[in-house]
CSV table of C-alpha atoms and ligand atoms in Angstrom, one decimal:
chain,number,residue,atom,x,y,z
A,1,UNK,CA,160.7,44.3,122.0
A,2,UNK,CA,162.9,41.8,120.3
A,3,UNK,CA,161.5,38.3,121.1
A,4,UNK,CA,160.9,36.9,124.6
A,5,UNK,CA,164.5,37.1,125.7
A,6,UNK,CA,165.1,40.6,124.1
A,7,UNK,CA,167.3,39.0,121.5
A,8,UNK,CA,167.1,39.1,117.7
A,9,UNK,CA,168.1,36.3,115.3
A,10,UNK,CA,170.0,38.5,113.0
A,11,UNK,CA,167.5,38.3,110.1
A,12,UNK,CA,165.1,40.7,111.7
A,13,UNK,CA,165.1,44.5,112.0
A,14,UNK,CA,163.9,47.1,114.4
A,15,UNK,CA,161.6,50.0,113.9
A,16,UNK,CA,162.3,53.0,116.3
A,17,UNK,CA,160.6,56.3,116.7
A,18,UNK,CA,162.9,59.3,117.5
A,19,UNK,CA,160.9,62.2,119.0
A,20,UNK,CA,161.8,65.8,118.7
A,21,UNK,CA,162.3,67.8,121.9
A,22,UNK,CA,161.3,71.3,123.0
A,23,UNK,CA,163.0,73.4,125.6
A,24,UNK,CA,160.2,74.9,127.7
A,25,UNK,CA,162.9,77.0,129.4
A,26,UNK,CA,166.6,77.4,128.8
A,27,UNK,CA,169.0,79.4,131.0
A,28,UNK,CA,172.6,79.8,130.0
A,29,UNK,CA,174.5,80.2,133.3
A,30,UNK,CA,178.1,80.2,132.4
A,31,UNK,CA,180.7,79.7,129.6
A,32,UNK,CA,183.0,76.9,130.6
A,33,UNK,CA,186.7,76.6,130.1
A,34,UNK,CA,186.2,73.6,127.8
A,35,UNK,CA,184.1,75.8,125.4
A,36,UNK,CA,180.7,74.3,126.4
A,37,UNK,CA,178.1,76.3,128.2
A,38,UNK,CA,176.6,75.5,131.6
A,39,UNK,CA,172.8,75.4,131.1
A,40,UNK,CA,169.6,74.6,132.9
A,41,UNK,CA,166.6,73.6,130.9
A,42,UNK,CA,163.3,71.9,131.1
A,43,UNK,CA,163.1,69.6,128.1
A,44,UNK,CA,160.1,67.6,126.9
A,45,UNK,CA,159.7,65.1,124.1
A,46,UNK,CA,156.9,65.8,121.6
A,47,UNK,CA,154.8,63.7,119.2
A,48,UNK,CA,156.6,65.0,116.1
A,49,UNK,CA,159.2,62.3,115.3
A,50,UNK,CA,161.6,60.7,112.8
A,51,UNK,CA,161.4,56.9,112.1
A,52,UNK,CA,164.3,54.5,111.8
A,53,UNK,CA,164.3,51.0,110.5
A,54,UNK,CA,167.5,49.3,111.5
A,55,UNK,CA,168.9,45.9,110.4
A,56,UNK,CA,172.1,43.9,111.0
A,57,UNK,CA,174.7,43.9,108.2
A,58,UNK,CA,177.7,41.7,107.6
A,59,UNK,CA,181.0,42.7,109.3
A,60,UNK,CA,182.0,46.3,108.9
A,61,UNK,CA,179.2,47.4,106.6
A,62,UNK,CA,177.3,50.5,107.6
A,63,UNK,CA,174.8,52.1,105.3
A,64,UNK,CA,172.2,54.8,105.4
A,65,UNK,CA,169.2,55.8,103.3
A,66,UNK,CA,167.5,59.1,104.1
A,67,UNK,CA,163.9,60.0,103.0
A,68,UNK,CA,161.9,63.1,103.9
A,69,UNK,CA,158.3,62.5,105.0
A,70,UNK,CA,155.2,64.3,106.2
A,71,UNK,CA,155.4,68.1,106.0
A,72,UNK,CA,159.0,67.9,104.8
A,73,UNK,CA,157.9,66.0,101.7
A,74,UNK,CA,155.1,68.4,100.5
A,75,UNK,CA,154.4,72.0,99.5
A,76,UNK,CA,156.2,74.8,101.2
A,77,UNK,CA,157.6,72.3,103.8
A,78,UNK,CA,160.0,70.9,101.2
A,79,UNK,CA,162.3,73.9,101.8
A,80,UNK,CA,163.0,72.4,105.3
A,81,UNK,CA,164.1,69.1,103.8
A,82,UNK,CA,167.8,69.8,103.7
A,83,UNK,CA,171.0,69.6,105.6
A,84,UNK,CA,170.8,65.9,106.6
A,85,UNK,CA,174.1,64.2,105.6
A,86,UNK,CA,173.8,60.8,103.9
A,87,UNK,CA,177.4,59.8,104.4
A,88,UNK,CA,179.4,58.8,107.5
A,89,UNK,CA,179.1,62.2,109.0
A,90,UNK,CA,175.4,61.6,109.8
A,91,UNK,CA,175.0,61.2,113.6
A,92,UNK,CA,173.3,57.8,113.2
A,93,UNK,CA,176.3,56.3,111.4
A,94,UNK,CA,178.7,58.0,113.9
A,95,UNK,CA,176.7,56.5,116.8
A,96,UNK,CA,176.6,53.0,115.3
A,97,UNK,CA,180.3,52.9,114.6
A,98,UNK,CA,181.2,54.3,118.0
A,99,UNK,CA,179.1,51.6,119.8
A,100,UNK,CA,180.5,48.8,117.6
A,101,UNK,CA,184.1,50.0,118.4
A,102,UNK,CA,183.5,50.2,122.2
A,103,UNK,CA,181.5,47.0,122.4
A,104,UNK,CA,183.9,45.0,120.2
A,105,UNK,CA,181.2,44.2,117.7
A,106,UNK,CA,182.2,43.2,114.2
A,107,UNK,CA,178.7,43.2,112.6
A,108,UNK,CA,177.5,46.3,110.7
A,109,UNK,CA,174.2,48.1,110.4
A,110,UNK,CA,171.8,49.3,107.7
A,111,UNK,CA,169.6,52.3,108.6
A,112,UNK,CA,166.6,53.6,106.8
A,113,UNK,CA,165.9,57.1,108.2
A,114,UNK,CA,162.6,58.8,107.6
A,115,UNK,CA,162.9,62.5,108.5
A,116,UNK,CA,159.9,64.5,109.6
A,117,UNK,CA,161.9,66.8,112.1
A,118,UNK,CA,163.4,69.8,110.4
A,119,UNK,CA,167.2,70.1,111.1
A,120,UNK,CA,169.0,73.2,112.3
A,121,UNK,CA,165.8,74.0,114.2
A,122,UNK,CA,166.6,73.4,117.8
A,123,UNK,CA,164.4,70.3,117.8
A,124,UNK,CA,167.4,68.0,118.2
A,125,UNK,CA,166.2,65.6,115.5
A,126,UNK,CA,169.8,64.5,114.7
A,127,UNK,CA,170.5,63.8,118.4
A,128,UNK,CA,167.2,61.9,118.8
A,129,UNK,CA,168.1,59.8,115.7
A,130,UNK,CA,171.5,59.0,117.2
A,131,UNK,CA,169.9,57.9,120.6
A,132,UNK,CA,167.4,55.7,118.7
A,133,UNK,CA,170.2,54.1,116.7
A,134,UNK,CA,172.2,53.3,119.9
A,135,UNK,CA,169.1,51.7,121.5
A,136,UNK,CA,168.3,49.7,118.3
A,137,UNK,CA,171.9,48.6,117.7
A,138,UNK,CA,172.4,47.5,121.3
A,139,UNK,CA,169.3,45.3,120.9
A,140,UNK,CA,170.2,43.9,117.5
A,141,UNK,CA,173.7,43.1,118.5
A,142,UNK,CA,172.5,41.5,121.7
A,143,UNK,CA,174.6,43.7,123.9
A,144,UNK,CA,173.9,43.7,127.6
A,145,UNK,CA,174.3,47.5,127.9
A,146,UNK,CA,171.9,49.3,130.3
A,147,UNK,CA,170.4,52.7,129.2
A,148,UNK,CA,172.7,54.8,131.4
A,149,UNK,CA,175.8,53.2,129.8
A,150,UNK,CA,174.5,54.0,126.4
A,151,UNK,CA,173.7,57.5,127.5
A,152,UNK,CA,177.3,58.0,128.8
A,153,UNK,CA,178.6,56.9,125.4
A,154,UNK,CA,176.1,59.2,123.6
A,155,UNK,CA,177.5,62.2,125.5
A,156,UNK,CA,180.7,61.8,123.5
A,157,UNK,CA,178.7,62.5,120.3
A,158,UNK,CA,176.6,65.5,121.4
A,159,UNK,CA,175.3,67.3,124.5
A,160,UNK,CA,171.6,66.8,123.7
A,161,UNK,CA,171.8,63.0,123.1
A,162,UNK,CA,171.9,61.6,126.7
A,163,UNK,CA,168.6,63.2,127.5
A,164,UNK,CA,166.8,61.0,125.0
A,165,UNK,CA,167.6,57.9,127.0
A,166,UNK,CA,165.3,59.1,129.8
A,167,UNK,CA,162.6,59.3,127.1
A,168,UNK,CA,160.5,61.5,129.3
A,169,UNK,CA,160.3,65.2,130.4
A,170,UNK,CA,163.3,66.2,132.4
A,171,UNK,CA,165.4,68.8,133.9
A,172,UNK,CA,168.7,69.1,132.2
A,173,UNK,CA,171.9,70.7,133.7
A,174,UNK,CA,175.6,70.8,133.1
A,175,UNK,CA,176.3,70.9,129.4
A,176,UNK,CA,173.1,68.9,128.9
A,177,UNK,CA,174.4,65.5,130.2
A,178,UNK,CA,172.9,65.7,133.7
A,179,UNK,CA,169.3,64.6,133.4
A,180,UNK,CA,166.6,64.4,136.1
A,181,UNK,CA,163.4,62.8,134.7
A,182,UNK,CA,160.1,64.5,135.8
A,183,UNK,CA,156.8,62.8,136.2
A,184,UNK,CA,153.5,64.5,136.1
A,185,UNK,CA,153.8,66.9,133.1
A,186,UNK,CA,150.5,67.0,131.2
A,187,UNK,CA,150.2,65.9,127.5
A,188,UNK,CA,149.5,69.5,126.5
A,189,UNK,CA,148.8,70.3,122.9
A,190,UNK,CA,151.6,72.2,121.1
A,191,UNK,CA,152.1,74.0,117.9
A,192,UNK,CA,155.6,74.2,116.4
A,193,UNK,CA,156.5,76.5,113.5
A,194,UNK,CA,159.8,77.0,111.6
A,195,UNK,CA,161.1,79.8,109.4
A,196,UNK,CA,162.6,78.7,106.1
A,197,UNK,CA,166.1,79.2,107.3
A,198,UNK,CA,167.9,77.2,110.1
A,199,UNK,CA,170.3,78.6,112.7
A,200,UNK,CA,173.8,77.3,113.7
A,201,UNK,CA,173.9,76.4,117.4
A,202,UNK,CA,177.4,77.9,117.9
A,203,UNK,CA,176.6,81.3,116.5
A,204,UNK,CA,173.5,81.6,118.7
A,205,UNK,CA,175.3,80.7,121.9
A,206,UNK,CA,178.1,83.1,121.0
A,207,UNK,CA,175.6,85.9,120.9
A,208,UNK,CA,174.2,85.1,124.4
A,209,UNK,CA,175.4,86.7,127.7
A,210,UNK,CA,175.5,84.0,130.4
A,211,UNK,CA,173.8,84.9,133.6
A,212,UNK,CA,174.2,82.7,136.7
A,213,UNK,CA,171.3,84.4,138.5
A,214,UNK,CA,168.9,82.5,136.3
A,215,UNK,CA,169.7,79.3,138.1
A,216,UNK,CA,166.5,77.6,139.4
A,217,UNK,CA,164.1,78.9,136.7
A,218,UNK,CA,163.7,75.6,135.0
A,219,UNK,CA,163.0,73.9,138.3
A,220,UNK,CA,160.3,76.5,139.2
A,221,UNK,CA,158.7,76.0,135.8
A,222,UNK,CA,158.7,72.2,136.4
A,223,UNK,CA,156.9,72.7,139.7
A,224,UNK,CA,154.2,74.9,138.1
A,225,UNK,CA,153.7,72.5,135.3
A,226,UNK,CA,153.5,69.3,137.5
A,227,UNK,CA,151.0,71.1,139.7
A,228,UNK,CA,149.0,71.7,136.5
A,229,UNK,CA,149.1,75.5,136.5
A,230,UNK,CA,149.7,76.7,133.0
A,231,UNK,CA,148.9,80.2,134.2
A,232,UNK,CA,151.8,80.2,136.6
A,233,UNK,CA,154.0,78.3,134.2
A,234,UNK,CA,153.7,80.7,131.2
A,235,UNK,CA,155.7,83.7,132.6
A,236,UNK,CA,158.5,81.2,133.7
A,237,UNK,CA,158.9,80.0,130.1
A,238,UNK,CA,162.0,81.9,129.0
A,239,UNK,CA,164.8,81.0,126.6
A,240,UNK,CA,168.0,83.1,126.9
A,241,UNK,CA,169.0,82.1,123.4
A,242,UNK,CA,165.9,83.8,122.0
A,243,UNK,CA,167.3,87.4,121.9
A,244,UNK,CA,170.5,86.4,119.9
A,245,UNK,CA,168.4,84.2,117.6
A,246,UNK,CA,166.0,87.1,116.9
A,247,UNK,CA,169.0,89.3,116.1
A,248,UNK,CA,170.7,86.7,113.9
A,249,UNK,CA,167.6,85.7,111.9
A,250,UNK,CA,164.9,88.3,111.5
A,251,UNK,CA,162.5,85.6,110.4
A,252,UNK,CA,162.5,84.3,114.0
A,253,UNK,CA,161.6,87.7,115.3
A,254,UNK,CA,158.8,87.9,112.7
A,255,UNK,CA,157.5,84.4,113.4
A,256,UNK,CA,157.3,85.0,117.2
A,257,UNK,CA,155.4,88.2,116.5
A,258,UNK,CA,153.0,86.5,114.1
A,259,UNK,CA,152.4,83.6,116.5
A,260,UNK,CA,151.5,86.1,119.2
A,261,UNK,CA,149.1,87.9,116.9
A,262,UNK,CA,147.6,84.5,115.8
A,263,UNK,CA,146.6,83.7,119.4
A,264,UNK,CA,149.7,81.8,120.8
A,265,UNK,CA,149.6,82.2,124.6
A,266,UNK,CA,153.4,82.1,125.0
A,267,UNK,CA,155.4,81.9,121.7
A,268,UNK,CA,159.0,80.8,122.5
A,269,UNK,CA,162.1,79.7,120.6
A,270,UNK,CA,163.2,76.1,121.3
A,271,UNK,CA,166.9,75.4,121.9
A,272,UNK,CA,169.0,77.6,119.6
A,273,UNK,CA,166.2,77.7,117.0
A,274,UNK,CA,165.1,78.5,114.5
A,275,UNK,CA,161.9,76.6,115.4
A,276,UNK,CA,159.4,78.4,117.7
A,277,UNK,CA,156.5,76.9,119.5
A,278,UNK,CA,153.6,77.5,121.8
A,279,UNK,CA,151.9,75.3,124.3
A,280,UNK,CA,148.1,75.5,124.0
A,281,UNK,CA,145.3,75.1,126.6
A,282,UNK,CA,143.1,73.1,124.3
A,283,UNK,CA,143.2,71.1,121.1
A,284,UNK,CA,140.8,73.6,119.5
A,285,UNK,CA,143.2,76.5,120.4
A,286,UNK,CA,146.1,74.5,118.8
A,287,UNK,CA,144.1,73.7,115.7
A,288,UNK,CA,143.2,77.4,115.2
A,289,UNK,CA,146.8,78.6,115.8
A,290,UNK,CA,148.2,76.0,113.4
A,291,UNK,CA,145.7,76.9,110.7
A,292,UNK,CA,146.5,80.6,111.0
A,293,UNK,CA,150.2,80.0,110.7
A,294,UNK,CA,149.7,77.7,107.7
A,295,UNK,CA,147.5,80.3,106.0
A,296,UNK,CA,150.2,82.9,106.6
A,297,UNK,CA,152.6,80.7,104.6
A,298,UNK,CA,155.1,79.6,107.3
A,299,UNK,CA,156.8,76.4,105.9
A,300,UNK,CA,157.0,74.1,108.8
A,301,UNK,CA,153.8,74.1,111.0
A,302,UNK,CA,153.4,71.0,113.1
A,303,UNK,CA,150.6,70.3,115.5
A,304,UNK,CA,151.2,67.7,118.2
A,305,UNK,CA,151.4,67.2,121.9
A,306,UNK,CA,153.9,66.9,124.7
A,307,UNK,CA,154.8,63.3,125.5
A,308,UNK,CA,154.5,62.9,129.3
A,309,UNK,CA,156.1,59.5,129.6
A,310,UNK,CA,158.2,56.9,127.8
A,311,UNK,CA,158.2,56.7,124.0
A,312,UNK,CA,157.6,53.3,122.4
A,313,UNK,CA,160.5,50.8,122.8
A,314,UNK,CA,162.1,49.6,119.5
A,315,UNK,CA,159.7,47.3,117.8
A,316,UNK,CA,160.8,44.1,116.0
A,317,UNK,CA,159.9,43.9,112.3
A,318,UNK,CA,160.5,41.2,109.7
A,319,UNK,CA,163.0,42.0,106.9
B,1,ATP,P1,171.6,71.0,117.6
B,1,ATP,O1,171.6,69.7,118.3
B,1,ATP,O2,172.9,71.4,117.0
B,1,ATP,O3,170.8,72.1,118.3
B,1,ATP,P2,169.3,71.0,115.9
B,1,ATP,O4,168.3,70.6,116.8
B,1,ATP,O5,169.2,72.4,115.5
B,1,ATP,O6,170.7,70.6,116.3
B,1,ATP,P3,169.6,68.7,114.3
B,1,ATP,O7,168.5,68.1,113.5
B,1,ATP,O8,170.0,67.9,115.5
B,1,ATP,O9,169.2,70.2,114.6
B,1,ATP,O10,170.8,68.8,113.2
B,1,ATP,C1,172.0,69.6,113.5
B,1,ATP,C2,173.0,69.3,112.4
B,1,ATP,O11,173.5,68.0,112.5
B,1,ATP,C3,172.4,69.5,111.0
B,1,ATP,O12,172.7,70.7,110.5
B,1,ATP,C4,173.0,68.3,110.2
B,1,ATP,O13,173.9,68.8,109.2
B,1,ATP,C5,173.7,67.4,111.2
B,1,ATP,N1,173.1,66.0,111.2
B,1,ATP,C6,173.8,64.9,111.4
B,1,ATP,N2,173.0,63.8,111.5
B,1,ATP,C7,171.8,64.3,111.4
B,1,ATP,C8,170.5,63.6,111.4
B,1,ATP,N3,170.4,62.3,111.5
B,1,ATP,N4,169.4,64.4,111.2
B,1,ATP,C9,169.5,65.7,111.1
B,1,ATP,N5,170.7,66.4,111.1
B,1,ATP,C10,171.8,65.7,111.2
């Protein structure tokens, strides 16, 4: 954290981790008059993350540098290093400017963003980066804003962003802004894989037929997982966006098939895709699955684990 009193002296920066999320289940219950969808989902943060280094700038100056790291910087993974704006349309700059305006802050911000989370993948990397920026900016600008106030502001930028302030597994409802944190989810190993192409969230939702009878599925899954029964949990892991995503992008269909053949216990689309994942019972099972998908040439194969609790708080670094 920033010093003993939580304050920075303006010459220091903060290092923040922005984790990806997975939807272990996603039910689309209704299409709302405001154009959003009523959903219920069980969302978990995972160890795959972006990193942000955030520093205070003189009044009104906001700058962003983006670099791709890890899988996105090497070999076949390079084709996933795309589609991240470096101008004011990037969510981190939008978030910083919004907070400055609402809090009456005149200072600016310089952000170095290291991307390891593929975009357009349903992993909400952009949303997580925005949440991390708001947390860091509030601290660097010495704002006395509690997390729930930052989360309310974040909802104006995107439906997935408020969830990241709970920084723990949680049940998500409404259009994504109603979050109930969940304790007791195990740090299960997970393998995530991406096709070369991304998917546009709007197109996938448009191809989905809402079904209100699916209400309660996410809560039932949460009960099975907190009781430690992966066997009972697996059949409850369903994503209503998977059928339209499979239709829109044949590579998703193919990837889910390949994951099943490679030993994945329950291959599933996350969010609106195009990334797919499988929870694994053991680390060995995860290593074997990741190795098989790598060998088959899928560009973005990540092995990690579910994060059961809070992610690290922003860390103070010297400039
Ligand atoms: P969604 O929240 O739409 O489901 P996603 O999880 O599929 O998104 P994101 O990484 O959140 O993928 O990116 C969605 C879009 O947001 C990208 O296509 C990109 O153009 C834009 N974007 C804006 N800021 C960022 C950022 N910091 N990182 C990644 N993408 C960003």
